C-alpha positions as a Python dict, from the first residue, in 0.01 Angstrom:
ca = {
    (1, 'M'): (0, 0, 0),
    (2, 'R'): (93, 110, 325),
    (3, 'T'): (-11, 472, 445),
    (4, 'F'): (306, 673, 591),
    (5, 'K'): (234, 930, 827),
    (6, 'L'): (437, 1214, 1063),
    (7, 'Q'): (306, 1326, 1376),
    (8, 'V'): (497, 1650, 1494),
    (9, 'Q'): (440, 1845, 1774),
    (10, 'T'): (522, 2232, 1667),
    (11, 'T'): (507, 2547, 1817),
    (12, 'V'): (306, 2826, 1609),
    (13, 'D'): (636, 2973, 1427),
    (14, 'G'): (687, 2622, 1322),
    (15, 'Y'): (966, 2440, 1540),
    (16, 'M'): (985, 2135, 1702),
    (17, 'A'): (1268, 2224, 1938),
    (18, 'G'): (1373, 2476, 2088),
    (19, 'P'): (1780, 2561, 2000),
    (20, 'N'): (1879, 2328, 2243),
    (21, 'G'): (1626, 2070, 2167),
    (22, 'E'): (1453, 2210, 2453),
    (23, 'M'): (1071, 2103, 2500),
    (24, 'D'): (969, 2308, 2780),
    (25, 'W'): (676, 2466, 2496),
    (26, 'L'): (475, 2181, 2497),
    (27, 'T'): (78, 2194, 2591),
    (28, 'C'): (77, 1941, 2860),
    (29, 'P'): (-172, 1781, 3010),
    (30, 'W'): (-358, 1675, 2637),
    (31, 'S'): (-739, 1729, 2651),
    (32, 'D'): (-964, 1393, 2583),
    (33, 'D'): (-1069, 1528, 2276),
    (34, 'L'): (-708, 1517, 2181),
    (35, 'D'): (-649, 1168, 2354),
    (36, 'A'): (-914, 1057, 2122),
    (37, 'Y'): (-775, 1216, 1770),
    (38, 'V'): (-437, 1049, 1871),
    (39, 'N'): (-605, 709, 1903),
    (40, 'T'): (-796, 721, 1598),
    (41, 'L'): (-519, 871, 1410),
    (42, 'T'): (-299, 564, 1575),
    (43, 'E'): (-555, 260, 1505),
    (44, 'S'): (-426, 182, 1171),
    (45, 'V'): (-97, 199, 1272),
    (46, 'D'): (96, -107, 1336),
    (47, 'T'): (504, 16, 1266),
    (48, 'I'): (644, 305, 1412),
    (49, 'V'): (979, 482, 1258),
    (50, 'L'): (1217, 725, 1463),
    (51, 'G'): (1543, 897, 1472),
    (52, 'R'): (1797, 768, 1686),
    (53, 'R'): (1850, 1071, 1875),
    (54, 'L'): (1483, 1057, 1974),
    (55, 'A'): (1480, 632, 1996),
    (56, 'E'): (1731, 673, 2245),
    (57, 'G'): (1498, 916, 2476),
    (58, 'F'): (1113, 804, 2373),
    (59, 'I'): (1195, 371, 2389),
    (60, 'P'): (1318, 392, 2739),
    (61, 'A'): (996, 638, 2880),
    (62, 'W'): (748, 435, 2698),
    (63, 'A'): (952, 99, 2861),
    (64, 'A'): (937, 281, 3228),
    (65, 'G'): (594, 347, 3150),
    (66, 'P'): (535, 752, 3147),
    (67, 'E'): (329, 952, 3444),
    (68, 'G'): (-28, 1081, 3301),
    (69, 'E'): (-15, 777, 3014),
    (70, 'D'): (-254, 484, 3053),
    (71, 'Q'): (-196, 161, 3015),
    (72, 'A'): (-322, 67, 2673),
    (73, 'S'): (-138, 351, 2526),
    (74, 'I'): (180, 252, 2709),
    (75, 'D'): (118, -139, 2578),
    (76, 'W'): (79, -6, 2242),
    (77, 'M'): (377, 175, 2213),
    (78, 'N'): (569, -50, 2379),
    (79, 'S'): (419, -365, 2179),
    (80, 'T'): (445, -224, 1838),
    (81, 'P'): (755, -306, 1626),
    (82, 'K'): (988, -15, 1528),
    (83, 'V'): (1219, 84, 1254),
    (84, 'V'): (1524, 349, 1401),
    (85, 'F'): (1700, 568, 1131),
    (86, 'S'): (2082, 582, 1252),
    (87, 'R'): (2370, 623, 1078),
    (88, 'T'): (2604, 521, 1370),
    (89, 'L'): (2383, 210, 1498),
    (90, 'T'): (2418, -115, 1363),
    (91, 'E'): (2187, -322, 1582),
    (92, 'S'): (1922, -241, 1781),
    (93, 'P'): (1975, -185, 2157),
    (94, 'W'): (1612, -163, 2215),
    (95, 'E'): (1349, -452, 2225),
    (96, 'N'): (1127, -472, 1984),
    (97, 'A'): (1293, -234, 1726),
    (98, 'V'): (1539, -293, 1441),
    (99, 'V'): (1800, -9, 1320),
    (100, 'A'): (1816, 111, 949),
    (101, 'A'): (2051, 299, 782),
    (102, 'D'): (1906, 376, 392),
    (103, 'L'): (1597, 592, 450),
    (104, 'A'): (1447, 589, 50),
    (105, 'E'): (1506, 199, 12),
    (106, 'T'): (1354, 120, 403),
    (107, 'V'): (1026, 325, 384),
    (108, 'K'): (1045, 148, 6),
    (109, 'E'): (1086, -183, 179),
    (110, 'L'): (806, -135, 432),
    (111, 'R'): (529, 49, 253),
    (112, 'A'): (560, -285, 29),
    (113, 'Q'): (503, -500, 296),
    (114, 'P'): (147, -643, 368),
    (115, 'G'): (31, -441, 739),
    (116, 'G'): (-153, -132, 859),
    (117, 'D'): (-17, 209, 813),
    (118, 'I'): (330, 341, 944),
    (119, 'I'): (391, 629, 1149),
    (120, 'A'): (712, 893, 1225),
    (121, 'Y'): (723, 1083, 1496),
    (122, 'G'): (1072, 1212, 1444),
    (123, 'G'): (1309, 1340, 1546),
    (124, 'G'): (1468, 1653, 1285),
    (125, 'G'): (1698, 1466, 1061),
    (126, 'L'): (1436, 1208, 1003),
    (127, 'V'): (1157, 1432, 928),
    (128, 'A'): (1382, 1650, 681),
    (129, 'G'): (1497, 1343, 502),
    (130, 'L'): (1149, 1226, 497),
    (131, 'L'): (1032, 1564, 391),
    (132, 'A'): (1291, 1583, 66),
    (133, 'E'): (1285, 1228, -40),
    (134, 'G'): (873, 1293, -70),
    (135, 'L'): (790, 948, 149),
    (136, 'L'): (535, 1100, 345),
    (137, 'D'): (184, 1030, 276),
    (138, 'E'): (1, 1250, 548),
    (139, 'L'): (186, 1470, 763),
    (140, 'H'): (-16, 1546, 1105),
    (141, 'L'): (136, 1868, 1262),
    (142, 'F'): (9, 1946, 1623),
    (143, 'V'): (23, 2299, 1635),
    (144, 'N'): (68, 2440, 2003),
    (145, 'P'): (-24, 2762, 2085),
    (146, 'T'): (353, 2881, 2171),
    (147, 'A'): (581, 3079, 1942),
    (148, 'I'): (972, 3023, 2072),
    (149, 'G'): (1129, 3222, 1772),
    (150, 'A'): (1411, 3009, 1705),
    (151, 'G'): (1496, 2626, 1712),
    (152, 'M'): (1456, 2312, 1510),
    (153, 'P'): (1216, 2435, 1229),
    (154, 'V'): (985, 2125, 1115),
    (155, 'F'): (1051, 2262, 732),
    (156, 'P'): (1452, 2345, 742),
    (157, 'S'): (1589, 2457, 429),
    (158, 'L'): (1474, 2199, 163),
    (159, 'D'): (1611, 2156, -199),
    (160, 'A'): (1282, 2200, -380),
    (161, 'Y'): (965, 2377, -293),
    (162, 'H'): (665, 2122, -128),
    (163, 'R'): (318, 2227, -175),
    (164, 'L'): (85, 2087, 105),
    (165, 'R'): (-302, 2061, 104),
    (166, 'L'): (-528, 2083, 391),
    (167, 'V'): (-680, 1749, 441),
    (168, 'A'): (-854, 1911, 785),
    (169, 'A'): (-816, 2135, 1072),
    (170, 'R'): (-920, 2082, 1395),
    (171, 'P'): (-851, 2289, 1749),
    (172, 'F'): (-878, 2066, 2057),
    (173, 'A'): (-986, 2192, 2405),
    (174, 'C'): (-653, 2197, 2576),
    (175, 'G'): (-503, 2470, 2270),
    (176, 'I'): (-343, 2295, 2047),
    (177, 'A'): (-461, 2292, 1650),
    (178, 'A'): (-414, 1928, 1486),
    (179, 'L'): (-342, 2016, 1092),
    (180, 'H'): (-374, 1734, 855),
    (181, 'L'): (-161, 1781, 544),
    (182, 'A'): (-79, 1559, 263),
    (183, 'P'): (161, 1623, -64),
    (184, 'H'): (7, 1843, -352),
    (185, 'P'): (11, 1652, -639),
    (186, 'S'): (183, 1764, -870),
}
């Protein structure tokens, strides 16, 4: 069965965006050691999962070839098939992307298909749904050395207690620390 990973940037106080979606707290540029870590994390991935709001900026930004990104990363992001979860879209306006509505059923179908790993990049509603449904095998939190005090939490108020197990922790030269977590076996 395919492994389903989450990769998300967070502040030290647990937010993935500011109160109005601000991302100005992100540590940029990344150091070479963090770039290498991400390349290793994604080399087994052949499907990207996104929430609609994130997809609206993410997919066009990568299609335009973001400044500072190497061509191999741009090509990988653009050529990797994407599943965008939306309650409002019925078909994809983006190349190489499909739209889905039923989170649990779609993830179950994706995991049952042959292929490489699956990675989710967010946004907030998608991450909350994945956590609430217990759909993730691995969580990769990229903790930026910044506290913002309020915003969109990575772990919003969930109906259940979610115990996680630390698999690995690694600091990088740019100041970001990666926490690799997995659901704790009950």
